[in-house]
PDB file of C-alpha atoms and ligand atoms in Angstrom:
ATOM      1  CA  MET P   1     -12.751  13.707  18.254  1.00 97.00           C
ATOM      2  CA  LYS P   2     -14.196  15.347  15.251  1.00 98.00           C
ATOM      3  CA  ILE P   3     -12.281  14.427  12.010  1.00 98.00           C
ATOM      4  CA  GLY P   4     -12.808  15.823   8.696  1.00 98.00           C
ATOM      5  CA  ILE P   5     -12.032  14.052   5.347  1.00 98.00           C
ATOM      6  CA  ALA P   6     -11.723  15.840   2.124  1.00 98.00           C
ATOM      7  CA  GLY P   7     -11.639  13.442  -0.878  1.00 98.00           C
ATOM      8  CA  LEU P   8     -13.697  10.486  -0.255  1.00 98.00           C
ATOM      9  CA  GLY P   9     -11.895   7.603  -2.286  1.00 97.00           C
ATOM     10  CA  LEU P  10      -9.850   4.567  -1.398  1.00 97.00           C
ATOM     11  CA  ILE P  11      -7.884   6.349   1.112  1.00 98.00           C
ATOM     12  CA  GLY P  12     -10.071   8.866   2.448  1.00 98.00           C
ATOM     13  CA  GLY P  13     -12.898   6.083   2.681  1.00 98.00           C
ATOM     14  CA  SER P  14     -10.639   3.636   4.437  1.00 98.00           C
ATOM     15  CA  LEU P  15      -9.581   6.265   6.958  1.00 98.00           C
ATOM     16  CA  GLY P  16     -13.284   7.235   7.382  1.00 98.00           C
ATOM     17  CA  LEU P  17     -14.288   3.588   8.161  1.00 98.00           C
ATOM     18  CA  ASP P  18     -11.612   3.116  10.703  1.00 98.00           C
ATOM     19  CA  PHE P  19     -11.940   6.416  12.503  1.00 98.00           C
ATOM     20  CA  ARG P  20     -15.765   5.662  12.870  1.00 98.00           C
ATOM     21  CA  SER P  21     -15.152   2.365  14.131  1.00 98.00           C
ATOM     22  CA  LEU P  22     -12.774   3.716  16.776  1.00 98.00           C
ATOM     23  CA  GLY P  23     -15.806   6.088  17.925  1.00 98.00           C
ATOM     24  CA  HIS P  24     -14.628   9.399  16.358  1.00 98.00           C
ATOM     25  CA  GLU P  25     -17.154  11.729  14.543  1.00 98.00           C
ATOM     26  CA  VAL P  26     -16.112  11.895  10.755  1.00 98.00           C
ATOM     27  CA  LEU P  27     -17.235  14.501   8.336  1.00 98.00           C
ATOM     28  CA  GLY P  28     -16.537  14.133   4.785  1.00 98.00           C
ATOM     29  CA  VAL P  29     -16.459  16.486   1.760  1.00 98.00           C
ATOM     30  CA  SER P  30     -16.091  15.270  -1.826  1.00 98.00           C
ATOM     31  CA  ARG P  31     -16.431  16.528  -5.216  1.00 97.00           C
ATOM     32  CA  ARG P  32     -19.405  14.659  -6.418  1.00 98.00           C
ATOM     33  CA  PRO P  33     -22.750  14.731  -4.495  1.00 98.00           C
ATOM     34  CA  GLU P  34     -23.376  10.917  -5.369  1.00 98.00           C
ATOM     35  CA  THR P  35     -19.964  10.188  -3.649  1.00 98.00           C
ATOM     36  CA  CYS P  36     -21.239  11.954  -0.558  1.00 98.00           C
ATOM     37  CA  GLU P  37     -24.496  10.102  -0.510  1.00 98.00           C
ATOM     38  CA  GLN P  38     -22.541   6.803  -1.008  1.00 98.00           C
ATOM     39  CA  ALA P  39     -20.222   7.442   1.856  1.00 98.00           C
ATOM     40  CA  ILE P  40     -23.164   7.989   4.305  1.00 98.00           C
ATOM     41  CA  GLY P  41     -24.734   4.669   2.882  1.00 97.00           C
ATOM     42  CA  LEU P  42     -21.554   2.761   3.487  1.00 97.00           C
ATOM     43  CA  GLY P  43     -20.843   4.159   6.932  1.00 97.00           C
ATOM     44  CA  VAL P  44     -17.706   5.844   5.861  1.00 98.00           C
ATOM     45  CA  VAL P  45     -18.761   9.182   7.616  1.00 98.00           C
ATOM     46  CA  ASP P  46     -21.393  10.420   9.772  1.00 98.00           C
ATOM     47  CA  ARG P  47     -22.170  13.582   7.450  1.00 98.00           C
ATOM     48  CA  ALA P  48     -20.980  14.386   4.077  1.00 98.00           C
ATOM     49  CA  SER P  49     -21.367  17.325   1.552  1.00 98.00           C
ATOM     50  CA  THR P  50     -19.898  18.859  -1.365  1.00 98.00           C
ATOM     51  CA  ASP P  51     -19.722  22.058   0.644  1.00 97.00           C
ATOM     52  CA  TRP P  52     -16.349  22.922   2.423  1.00 97.00           C
ATOM     53  CA  SER P  53     -18.050  24.586   5.068  1.00 97.00           C
ATOM     54  CA  LEU P  54     -19.066  21.131   6.745  1.00 98.00           C
ATOM     55  CA  LEU P  55     -15.583  20.776   7.602  1.00 98.00           C
ATOM     56  CA  ALA P  56     -15.507  24.095   9.770  1.00 97.00           C
ATOM     57  CA  THR P  57     -15.906  22.335  13.178  1.00 97.00           C
ATOM     58  CA  ALA P  58     -13.423  19.520  12.518  1.00 98.00           C
ATOM     59  CA  GLU P  59     -10.429  19.386  14.838  1.00 98.00           C
ATOM     60  CA  VAL P  60      -8.225  17.592  12.237  1.00 98.00           C
ATOM     61  CA  ILE P  61      -8.721  17.344   8.539  1.00 98.00           C
ATOM     62  CA  PHE P  62      -7.189  14.663   6.591  1.00 98.00           C
ATOM     63  CA  LEU P  63      -6.497  15.803   2.995  1.00 98.00           C
ATOM     64  CA  CYS P  64      -7.221  12.498   0.765  1.00 98.00           C
ATOM     65  CA  THR P  65      -7.837  13.996  -2.860  1.00 97.00           C
ATOM     66  CA  PRO P  66      -5.440  13.192  -5.720  1.00 94.00           C
ATOM     67  CA  LEU P  67      -2.120  14.978  -5.443  1.00 94.00           C
ATOM     68  CA  ALA P  68      -3.170  17.787  -7.943  1.00 94.00           C
ATOM     69  CA  ALA P  69      -6.127  18.813  -5.931  1.00 97.00           C
ATOM     70  CA  ILE P  70      -4.620  19.100  -2.603  1.00 98.00           C
ATOM     71  CA  LYS P  71      -3.423  22.771  -2.695  1.00 98.00           C
ATOM     72  CA  PRO P  72      -6.801  23.716  -4.322  1.00 98.00           C
ATOM     73  CA  THR P  73      -8.484  22.009  -1.579  1.00 98.00           C
ATOM     74  CA  VAL P  74      -6.630  23.751   1.000  1.00 98.00           C
ATOM     75  CA  LEU P  75      -7.312  27.070  -0.630  1.00 98.00           C
ATOM     76  CA  GLN P  76     -11.124  26.322  -0.590  1.00 97.00           C
ATOM     77  CA  LEU P  77     -10.772  25.206   2.910  1.00 97.00           C
ATOM     78  CA  LEU P  78      -9.140  28.284   4.427  1.00 97.00           C
ATOM     79  CA  PRO P  79     -11.882  30.567   5.014  1.00 97.00           C
ATOM     80  CA  HIS P  80     -13.680  27.897   7.046  1.00 97.00           C
ATOM     81  CA  LEU P  81     -10.867  26.834   9.493  1.00 97.00           C
ATOM     82  CA  ALA P  82     -10.411  27.785  13.007  1.00 96.00           C
ATOM     83  CA  PRO P  83      -6.767  28.630  13.776  1.00 96.00           C
ATOM     84  CA  GLU P  84      -6.139  25.577  15.888  1.00 97.00           C
ATOM     85  CA  THR P  85      -7.579  23.210  13.288  1.00 98.00           C
ATOM     86  CA  VAL P  86      -4.656  20.840  12.119  1.00 98.00           C
ATOM     87  CA  LEU P  87      -4.342  19.696   8.636  1.00 98.00           C
ATOM     88  CA  THR P  88      -2.697  16.692   7.312  1.00 98.00           C
ATOM     89  CA  ASP P  89      -2.424  15.104   3.882  1.00 98.00           C
ATOM     90  CA  VAL P  90      -1.970  11.401   2.683  1.00 98.00           C
ATOM     91  CA  GLY P  91      -0.364  12.353  -0.718  1.00 96.00           C
ATOM     92  CA  SER P  92       2.300   9.757  -1.879  1.00 94.00           C
ATOM     93  CA  VAL P  93       4.900  12.541  -2.656  1.00 96.00           C
ATOM     94  CA  LYS P  94       5.847  14.822   0.204  1.00 98.00           C
ATOM     95  CA  ALA P  95       8.434  17.715  -0.936  1.00 97.00           C
ATOM     96  CA  SER P  96       6.120  19.397  -3.226  1.00 96.00           C
ATOM     97  CA  VAL P  97       2.912  19.290  -1.027  1.00 97.00           C
ATOM     98  CA  VAL P  98       4.868  20.311   2.131  1.00 98.00           C
ATOM     99  CA  GLU P  99       6.368  23.203  -0.002  1.00 97.00           C
ATOM    100  CA  GLU P 100       2.981  24.189  -1.277  1.00 97.00           C
ATOM    101  CA  ILE P 101       0.972  23.833   1.796  1.00 98.00           C
ATOM    102  CA  ALA P 102       3.068  24.658   4.908  1.00 98.00           C
ATOM    103  CA  PRO P 103       3.364  28.419   3.922  1.00 97.00           C
ATOM    104  CA  LEU P 104      -0.664  28.385   3.680  1.00 98.00           C
ATOM    105  CA  TRP P 105      -1.307  26.780   6.927  1.00 98.00           C
ATOM    106  CA  HIS P 106       1.012  26.718  10.073  1.00 96.00           C
ATOM    107  CA  ASN P 107      -0.899  23.720  11.683  1.00 97.00           C
ATOM    108  CA  PHE P 108       0.107  21.424   8.718  1.00 98.00           C
ATOM    109  CA  VAL P 109       1.587  18.092   8.788  1.00 98.00           C
ATOM    110  CA  GLY P 110       2.751  16.046   5.889  1.00 98.00           C
ATOM    111  CA  GLY P 111       1.672  12.345   5.992  1.00 98.00           C
ATOM    112  CA  HIS P 112       1.825   9.291   3.621  1.00 98.00           C
ATOM    113  CA  PRO P 113       0.139   5.966   4.700  1.00 98.00           C
ATOM    114  CA  MET P 114       1.989   3.292   2.971  1.00 95.00           C
ATOM    115  CA  ALA P 115      -0.928   0.981   2.050  1.00 94.00           C
ATOM    116  CA  GLY P 116      -3.245   0.977  -1.044  1.00 87.00           C
ATOM    117  CA  ARG P 117      -5.073  -1.272  -3.388  1.00 85.00           C
ATOM    118  CA  ALA P 118      -4.979  -1.665  -7.308  1.00 78.00           C
ATOM    119  CA  GLU P 119      -8.563  -0.387  -7.335  1.00 87.00           C
ATOM    120  CA  SER P 120      -9.321   3.233  -6.484  1.00 90.00           C
ATOM    121  CA  GLY P 121     -12.571   5.107  -5.578  1.00 95.00           C
ATOM    122  CA  LEU P 122     -14.924   4.829  -2.711  1.00 97.00           C
ATOM    123  CA  GLU P 123     -16.247   1.463  -3.636  1.00 96.00           C
ATOM    124  CA  ALA P 124     -12.330   0.113  -3.029  1.00 96.00           C
ATOM    125  CA  ALA P 125     -12.297   1.636   0.655  1.00 98.00           C
ATOM    126  CA  GLN P 126     -11.998  -1.063   3.276  1.00 97.00           C
ATOM    127  CA  PRO P 127     -11.542  -1.286   7.090  1.00 98.00           C
ATOM    128  CA  ASN P 128      -8.165  -2.203   8.589  1.00 98.00           C
ATOM    129  CA  LEU P 129      -6.349  -1.150   5.367  1.00 98.00           C
ATOM    130  CA  PHE P 130      -3.582   0.396   7.302  1.00 98.00           C
ATOM    131  CA  VAL P 131      -3.000  -2.371   9.811  1.00 98.00           C
ATOM    132  CA  GLY P 132       0.940  -3.098   9.945  1.00 97.00           C
ATOM    133  CA  ALA P 133       1.633  -0.623   7.527  1.00 97.00           C
ATOM    134  CA  ALA P 134       4.205   2.178   7.787  1.00 97.00           C
ATOM    135  CA  TYR P 135       2.551   5.769   8.341  1.00 98.00           C
ATOM    136  CA  VAL P 136       5.288   8.357   7.266  1.00 98.00           C
ATOM    137  CA  LEU P 137       4.998  11.941   8.725  1.00 98.00           C
ATOM    138  CA  THR P 138       7.243  14.812   7.319  1.00 98.00           C
ATOM    139  CA  PRO P 139       7.166  17.509   9.887  1.00 98.00           C
ATOM    140  CA  ILE P 140       9.590  20.533   9.103  1.00 98.00           C
ATOM    141  CA  ALA P 141      11.484  22.612  11.450  1.00 96.00           C
ATOM    142  CA  ASP P 142       8.509  25.005  12.208  1.00 95.00           C
ATOM    143  CA  THR P 143       5.611  22.122  12.245  1.00 98.00           C
ATOM    144  CA  PRO P 144       4.026  22.737  15.747  1.00 98.00           C
ATOM    145  CA  ALA P 145       4.797  19.570  17.953  1.00 98.00           C
ATOM    146  CA  ALA P 146       1.420  19.497  19.139  1.00 98.00           C
ATOM    147  CA  ALA P 147      -0.044  19.095  15.492  1.00 98.00           C
ATOM    148  CA  VAL P 148       2.522  16.359  15.003  1.00 98.00           C
ATOM    149  CA  ASN P 149       1.083  14.499  18.274  1.00 98.00           C
ATOM    150  CA  CYS P 150      -2.289  15.110  17.369  1.00 98.00           C
ATOM    151  CA  VAL P 151      -2.022  13.018  13.997  1.00 98.00           C
ATOM    152  CA  GLU P 152       0.114  10.442  15.495  1.00 98.00           C
ATOM    153  CA  ASP P 153      -2.556  10.005  18.255  1.00 98.00           C
ATOM    154  CA  LEU P 154      -5.064   9.514  15.614  1.00 98.00           C
ATOM    155  CA  VAL P 155      -3.105   7.095  13.166  1.00 98.00           C
ATOM    156  CA  ARG P 156      -1.462   5.007  15.843  1.00 98.00           C
ATOM    157  CA  PRO P 157      -4.603   3.284  16.759  1.00 98.00           C
ATOM    158  CA  LEU P 158      -5.083   2.191  13.131  1.00 98.00           C
ATOM    159  CA  GLN P 159      -2.145  -0.177  13.991  1.00 98.00           C
ATOM    160  CA  THR P 160       0.284   1.711  11.859  1.00 98.00           C
ATOM    161  CA  ARG P 161       3.962   2.004  12.253  1.00 97.00           C
ATOM    162  CA  ILE P 162       4.748   5.691  12.502  1.00 98.00           C
ATOM    163  CA  TYR P 163       8.053   6.992  11.003  1.00 98.00           C
ATOM    164  CA  HIS P 164       9.307  10.642  10.775  1.00 98.00           C
ATOM    165  CA  CYS P 165      11.612  11.822   7.989  1.00 97.00           C
ATOM    166  CA  GLN P 166      12.392  14.978   5.790  1.00 98.00           C
ATOM    167  CA  PRO P 167      10.037  15.346   2.821  1.00 98.00           C
ATOM    168  CA  ALA P 168      12.895  15.021   0.242  1.00 98.00           C
ATOM    169  CA  ALA P 169      14.100  11.778   1.946  1.00 98.00           C
ATOM    170  CA  HIS P 170      10.497  10.397   1.840  1.00 98.00           C
ATOM    171  CA  ASP P 171      10.466  11.209  -1.816  1.00 98.00           C
ATOM    172  CA  ARG P 172      13.914   9.672  -2.729  1.00 98.00           C
ATOM    173  CA  ALA P 173      12.941   6.467  -0.732  1.00 97.00           C
ATOM    174  CA  VAL P 174       9.438   5.890  -2.086  1.00 97.00           C
ATOM    175  CA  ALA P 175      10.737   6.705  -5.574  1.00 98.00           C
ATOM    176  CA  MET P 176      12.661   3.356  -5.247  1.00 97.00           C
ATOM    177  CA  ILE P 177      10.194   1.108  -3.365  1.00 96.00           C
ATOM    178  CA  SER P 178       6.890   2.362  -4.717  1.00 95.00           C
ATOM    179  CA  HIS P 179       7.176   4.541  -7.775  1.00 96.00           C
ATOM    180  CA  LEU P 180       9.708   2.804  -9.503  1.00 98.00           C
ATOM    181  CA  PRO P 181       7.800  -0.719  -9.207  1.00 97.00           C
ATOM    182  CA  VAL P 182       4.734   1.029 -10.827  1.00 96.00           C
ATOM    183  CA  MET P 183       6.691   2.139 -13.797  1.00 98.00           C
ATOM    184  CA  THR P 184       8.603  -1.342 -13.965  1.00 98.00           C
ATOM    185  CA  SER P 185       5.498  -3.296 -13.504  1.00 98.00           C
ATOM    186  CA  ALA P 186       3.650  -1.225 -15.984  1.00 98.00           C
ATOM    187  CA  SER P 187       6.571  -1.823 -18.514  1.00 98.00           C
ATOM    188  CA  LEU P 188       6.536  -5.645 -17.922  1.00 98.00           C
ATOM    189  CA  ILE P 189       2.720  -5.693 -19.089  1.00 98.00           C
ATOM    190  CA  ALA P 190       3.564  -3.442 -21.887  1.00 98.00           C
ATOM    191  CA  ALA P 191       6.398  -5.796 -22.922  1.00 98.00           C
ATOM    192  CA  CYS P 192       3.963  -8.794 -22.814  1.00 98.00           C
ATOM    193  CA  MET P 193       1.262  -6.920 -24.807  1.00 98.00           C
ATOM    194  CA  ALA P 194       3.908  -6.127 -27.443  1.00 98.00           C
ATOM    195  CA  GLU P 195       4.210  -9.932 -28.325  1.00 98.00           C
ATOM    196  CA  PRO P 196       3.724  -9.821 -32.122  1.00 98.00           C
ATOM    197  CA  ASP P 197       2.408 -13.467 -32.241  1.00 98.00           C
ATOM    198  CA  ASP P 198      -1.298 -13.497 -31.209  1.00 97.00           C
ATOM    199  CA  ALA P 199      -1.230 -17.172 -30.485  1.00 98.00           C
ATOM    200  CA  VAL P 200       1.699 -17.007 -28.215  1.00 98.00           C
ATOM    201  CA  LEU P 201       0.245 -13.735 -26.498  1.00 98.00           C
ATOM    202  CA  LYS P 202      -3.121 -15.672 -25.876  1.00 98.00           C
ATOM    203  CA  LEU P 203      -1.279 -18.560 -24.665  1.00 98.00           C
ATOM    204  CA  ALA P 204       0.682 -16.341 -22.125  1.00 98.00           C
ATOM    205  CA  GLN P 205      -2.450 -14.575 -20.878  1.00 97.00           C
ATOM    206  CA  THR P 206      -3.961 -18.157 -20.276  1.00 98.00           C
ATOM    207  CA  LEU P 207      -0.924 -19.397 -18.313  1.00 97.00           C
ATOM    208  CA  ALA P 208      -0.311 -16.236 -16.446  1.00 97.00           C
ATOM    209  CA  SER P 209      -0.453 -17.048 -12.720  1.00 97.00           C
ATOM    210  CA  SER P 210       0.792 -16.130  -9.328  1.00 96.00           C
ATOM    211  CA  GLY P 211       4.215 -14.742 -10.337  1.00 96.00           C
ATOM    212  CA  PHE P 212       2.590 -12.549 -13.001  1.00 97.00           C
ATOM    213  CA  ARG P 213      -0.069 -11.693 -10.461  1.00 96.00           C
ATOM    214  CA  ASP P 214       2.505 -10.368  -7.873  1.00 95.00           C
ATOM    215  CA  THR P 215       4.641  -8.639 -10.602  1.00 96.00           C
ATOM    216  CA  SER P 216       1.972  -6.931 -12.502  1.00 96.00           C
ATOM    217  CA  ARG P 217      -0.232  -5.752  -9.620  1.00 93.00           C
ATOM    218  CA  VAL P 218       1.108  -2.199  -9.036  1.00 92.00           C
ATOM    219  CA  GLY P 219       1.698  -1.624 -12.826  1.00 94.00           C
ATOM    220  CA  GLY P 220      -1.939  -2.672 -13.484  1.00 91.00           C
ATOM    221  CA  GLY P 221      -3.413  -0.162 -10.742  1.00 88.00           C
ATOM    222  CA  ASN P 222      -4.980   3.192 -10.812  1.00 88.00           C
ATOM    223  CA  PRO P 223      -3.295   5.136 -13.885  1.00 92.00           C
ATOM    224  CA  GLU P 224      -4.186   8.594 -12.457  1.00 89.00           C
ATOM    225  CA  LEU P 225      -2.003   7.757  -9.379  1.00 88.00           C
ATOM    226  CA  GLY P 226       0.885   6.549 -11.594  1.00 93.00           C
ATOM    227  CA  VAL P 227       0.812   9.854 -13.386  1.00 95.00           C
ATOM    228  CA  MET P 228       0.638  11.904 -10.118  1.00 92.00           C
ATOM    229  CA  MET P 229       3.801   9.890  -8.799  1.00 93.00           C
ATOM    230  CA  ALA P 230       5.664  10.708 -11.905  1.00 96.00           C
ATOM    231  CA  ARG P 231       4.760  14.194 -12.345  1.00 96.00           C
ATOM    232  CA  TYR P 232       5.193  15.265  -8.603  1.00 96.00           C
ATOM    233  CA  ASN P 233       8.141  13.118  -7.925  1.00 97.00           C
ATOM    234  CA  GLN P 234       9.776  13.359 -11.483  1.00 97.00           C
ATOM    235  CA  GLN P 235      13.567  13.802 -10.473  1.00 97.00           C
ATOM    236  CA  GLU P 236      13.599  10.951  -7.944  1.00 98.00           C
ATOM    237  CA  LEU P 237      11.506   8.634 -10.287  1.00 98.00           C
ATOM    238  CA  LEU P 238      13.949   9.313 -13.163  1.00 98.00           C
ATOM    239  CA  ARG P 239      16.992   8.536 -10.922  1.00 98.00           C
ATOM    240  CA  SER P 240      15.636   5.303  -9.675  1.00 98.00           C
ATOM    241  CA  LEU P 241      14.536   4.238 -13.298  1.00 98.00           C
ATOM    242  CA  GLN P 242      18.037   4.908 -14.259  1.00 98.00           C
ATOM    243  CA  ALA P 243      19.706   2.942 -11.521  1.00 98.00           C
ATOM    244  CA  TYR P 244      17.087   0.161 -12.557  1.00 98.00           C
ATOM    245  CA  ARG P 245      18.204   0.423 -16.354  1.00 98.00           C
ATOM    246  CA  ALA P 246      21.793   0.017 -15.228  1.00 98.00           C
ATOM    247  CA  GLN P 247      20.829  -3.127 -13.288  1.00 98.00           C
ATOM    248  CA  LEU P 248      18.781  -4.421 -15.934  1.00 98.00           C
ATOM    249  CA  ASP P 249      21.745  -3.938 -18.369  1.00 98.00           C
ATOM    250  CA  GLN P 250      23.982  -5.973 -16.039  1.00 98.00           C
ATOM    251  CA  PHE P 251      21.596  -8.874 -15.818  1.00 98.00           C
ATOM    252  CA  MET P 252      21.302  -8.892 -19.690  1.00 98.00           C
ATOM    253  CA  ALA P 253      24.958  -8.835 -20.148  1.00 98.00           C
ATOM    254  CA  LEU P 254      25.437 -11.797 -17.844  1.00 98.00           C
ATOM    255  CA  ILE P 255      22.651 -13.587 -19.716  1.00 98.00           C
ATOM    256  CA  GLU P 256      24.186 -12.977 -23.135  1.00 98.00           C
ATOM    257  CA  GLN P 257      27.601 -13.877 -21.745  1.00 98.00           C
ATOM    258  CA  ALA P 258      25.967 -17.172 -20.527  1.00 98.00           C
ATOM    259  CA  ASP P 259      27.822 -16.350 -17.295  1.00 98.00           C
ATOM    260  CA  TRP P 260      25.484 -18.611 -15.175  1.00 98.00           C
ATOM    261  CA  ALA P 261      27.741 -18.525 -12.123  1.00 98.00           C
ATOM    262  CA  ALA P 262      27.882 -14.762 -11.843  1.00 98.00           C
ATOM    263  CA  LEU P 263      23.958 -14.644 -12.635  1.00 98.00           C
ATOM    264  CA  GLU P 264      23.377 -17.147  -9.696  1.00 98.00           C
ATOM    265  CA  GLN P 265      25.715 -14.824  -7.564  1.00 98.00           C
ATOM    266  CA  ARG P 266      23.520 -11.814  -8.393  1.00 98.00           C
ATOM    267  CA  LEU P 267      20.274 -13.729  -7.753  1.00 98.00           C
ATOM    268  CA  GLN P 268      21.784 -15.034  -4.524  1.00 98.00           C
ATOM    269  CA  GLN P 269      22.468 -11.558  -3.497  1.00 98.00           C
ATOM    270  CA  THR P 270      18.876 -10.188  -4.400  1.00 98.00           C
ATOM    271  CA  HIS P 271      17.556 -13.302  -2.690  1.00 97.00           C
ATOM    272  CA  ALA P 272      19.232 -12.388   0.434  1.00 97.00           C
ATOM    273  CA  ALA P 273      18.395  -8.687   0.348  1.00 98.00           C
ATOM    274  CA  ARG P 274      14.763  -8.919  -0.246  1.00 97.00           C
ATOM    275  CA  PRO P 275      13.717  -9.658   3.528  1.00 97.00           C
ATOM    276  CA  GLU P 276      15.427  -6.410   4.412  1.00 96.00           C
ATOM    277  CA  PHE P 277      12.823  -4.474   2.529  1.00 94.00           C
ATOM    278  CA  LEU P 278       9.628  -6.596   3.896  1.00 88.00           C
TER     279      LEU P 278
HETATM  280  P1  LIG D   1      -9.122   7.855  -5.045  1.00 62.79           P
HETATM  281  O1  LIG D   1      -9.607   6.561  -4.779  1.00 62.79           O
HETATM  282  O2  LIG D   1      -9.253   8.325  -6.575  1.00 62.79           O
HETATM  283  O3  LIG D   1      -9.786   8.920  -4.174  1.00 62.79           O
HETATM  284  C1  LIG D   1      -9.686  10.299  -4.318  1.00 62.79           C
HETATM  285  C2  LIG D   1     -11.145  11.019  -4.180  1.00 62.79           C
HETATM  286  O4  LIG D   1     -10.950  12.298  -4.053  1.00 62.79           O
HETATM  287  C3  LIG D   1     -12.082  10.674  -5.502  1.00 62.79           C
HETATM  288  O5  LIG D   1     -12.687   9.356  -5.191  1.00 62.79           O
HETATM  289  C4  LIG D   1     -12.867  11.841  -5.692  1.00 62.79           C
HETATM  290  O6  LIG D   1     -14.299  11.716  -5.196  1.00 62.79           O
HETATM  291  C5  LIG D   1     -12.190  12.914  -4.779  1.00 62.79           C
HETATM  292  N1  LIG D   1     -11.741  13.986  -5.454  1.00 62.79           N
HETATM  293  C6  LIG D   1     -11.170  14.187  -6.649  1.00 62.79           C
HETATM  294  N2  LIG D   1     -10.854  15.311  -6.835  1.00 62.79           N
HETATM  295  C7  LIG D   1     -11.272  16.115  -6.046  1.00 62.79           C
HETATM  296  C8  LIG D   1     -11.483  17.606  -5.619  1.00 62.79           C
HETATM  297  N3  LIG D   1     -10.929  18.286  -6.530  1.00 62.79           N
HETATM  298  N4  LIG D   1     -11.909  17.960  -4.574  1.00 62.79           N
HETATM  299  C9  LIG D   1     -12.554  16.942  -3.706  1.00 62.79           C
HETATM  300  N5  LIG D   1     -12.512  15.792  -3.787  1.00 62.79           N
HETATM  301  C10 LIG D   1     -11.938  15.266  -4.778  1.00 62.79           C
HETATM  302  O7  LIG D   1      -7.651   8.160  -4.592  1.00 62.79           O
HETATM  303  P2  LIG D   1      -6.865   7.398  -3.729  1.00 62.79           P
HETATM  304  O8  LIG D   1      -6.139   6.367  -4.166  1.00 62.79           O
HETATM  305  O9  LIG D   1      -7.569   7.363  -2.269  1.00 62.79           O
HETATM  306  O10 LIG D   1      -5.840   8.645  -3.294  1.00 62.79           O
HETATM  307  C11 LIG D   1      -5.908   9.772  -2.537  1.00 62.79           C
HETATM  308  C12 LIG D   1      -4.613  10.244  -1.995  1.00 62.79           C
HETATM  309  O11 LIG D   1      -3.891   9.305  -1.356  1.00 62.79           O
HETATM  310  C13 LIG D   1      -3.535  10.652  -3.279  1.00 62.79           C
HETATM  311  O12 LIG D   1      -3.057  11.947  -2.817  1.00 62.79           O
HETATM  312  C14 LIG D   1      -2.467   9.759  -3.201  1.00 62.79           C
HETATM  313  O13 LIG D   1      -1.350  10.133  -3.488  1.00 62.79           O
HETATM  314  C15 LIG D   1      -2.546   9.141  -1.806  1.00 62.79           C
HETATM  315  N6  LIG D   1      -2.225   7.675  -1.408  1.00 62.79           N
HETATM  316  C16 LIG D   1      -2.780   6.834  -2.398  1.00 62.79           C
HETATM  317  C17 LIG D   1      -2.466   5.543  -2.157  1.00 62.79           C
HETATM  318  C18 LIG D   1      -3.083   4.108  -3.140  1.00 62.79           C
HETATM  319  O14 LIG D   1      -2.288   3.170  -3.183  1.00 62.79           O
HETATM  320  N7  LIG D   1      -4.097   4.528  -3.879  1.00 62.79           N
HETATM  321  C19 LIG D   1      -1.609   5.143  -1.025  1.00 62.79           C
HETATM  322  C20 LIG D   1      -1.253   5.854  -0.232  1.00 62.79           C
HETATM  323  C21 LIG D   1      -1.673   7.520  -0.449  1.00 62.79           C
HETATM  324  P3  LIG D   1     -15.300  12.119  -5.975  1.00 62.79           P
HETATM  325  O15 LIG D   1     -16.074  11.009  -6.418  1.00 62.79           O
HETATM  326  O16 LIG D   1     -16.189  12.993  -5.114  1.00 62.79           O
HETATM  327  O17 LIG D   1     -14.946  12.787  -7.359  1.00 62.79           O
END
């Protein structure tokens, strides 16, 4: 199949590597000419350009730009598209993207591969990034079934687990398990950095190991992506942050009251619940 990728960064580049290794022809468009040259050099695409007309012959186009650039990208693409071309995006937020893009293009399927890395840009692209990951599709009532099937047939061989849900349900769920962790992890790093004693801060930095690596990973990732999550999923993120603050208050109260039995009970509950998410 001839696949177009708009936005050659971490996600677009990783999709390109996998699609090419599965025998598809991949055409890429990105904003900067040097990214296009690099994409050809890295084997991410067969051909690349900064000119949207390159994607005119693509049968399916994956929109892999930052969230804010998805609608402007579609508006640039529209004059070049054949009526049967399928558009799908990979944005981390779905309700606002689907609301904006579905009225512009009938053959549009909202999508979100639930895989990523702390690094961003084309250099961070890697093969097999999506193996074992959930790939969420958010078709709405009038999304053509053929378009949904077409996207599924392309992403299933990447060894993804495909799920369907409503855009709003997606945004509420990912607020909890993806966007909230970015903010709490960033707050953790900020709280450590606020340590007033320089010697203690240096010691903490020296002693930090696997626990800090795990808990700080998403908060130390791509700042642009974090801002986009907050901007495009503001209400659901605030709701999950309020729930988190309520939990934090309860944990603090137990520690202040030295109620170790109750604290242990809460930690037993979280210990038992974690595998349900992973
Ligand atoms: P990224 O590494 O920053 O890649 C985005 C690429 O898009 C940039 O490298 C840039 O390439 C290009 N670009 C930027 N503005 C553009 C524009 N106006 N027109 C065309 N190309 C443009 O970001 P990413 O992490 O791959 O994220 C891309 C999308 O995937 C986002 O919508 C995000 O929500 C979603 N997503 C991210 C993750 C994650 O963990 N990172 C996971 C799942 C989904 P140039 O060098 O050409 O400027």
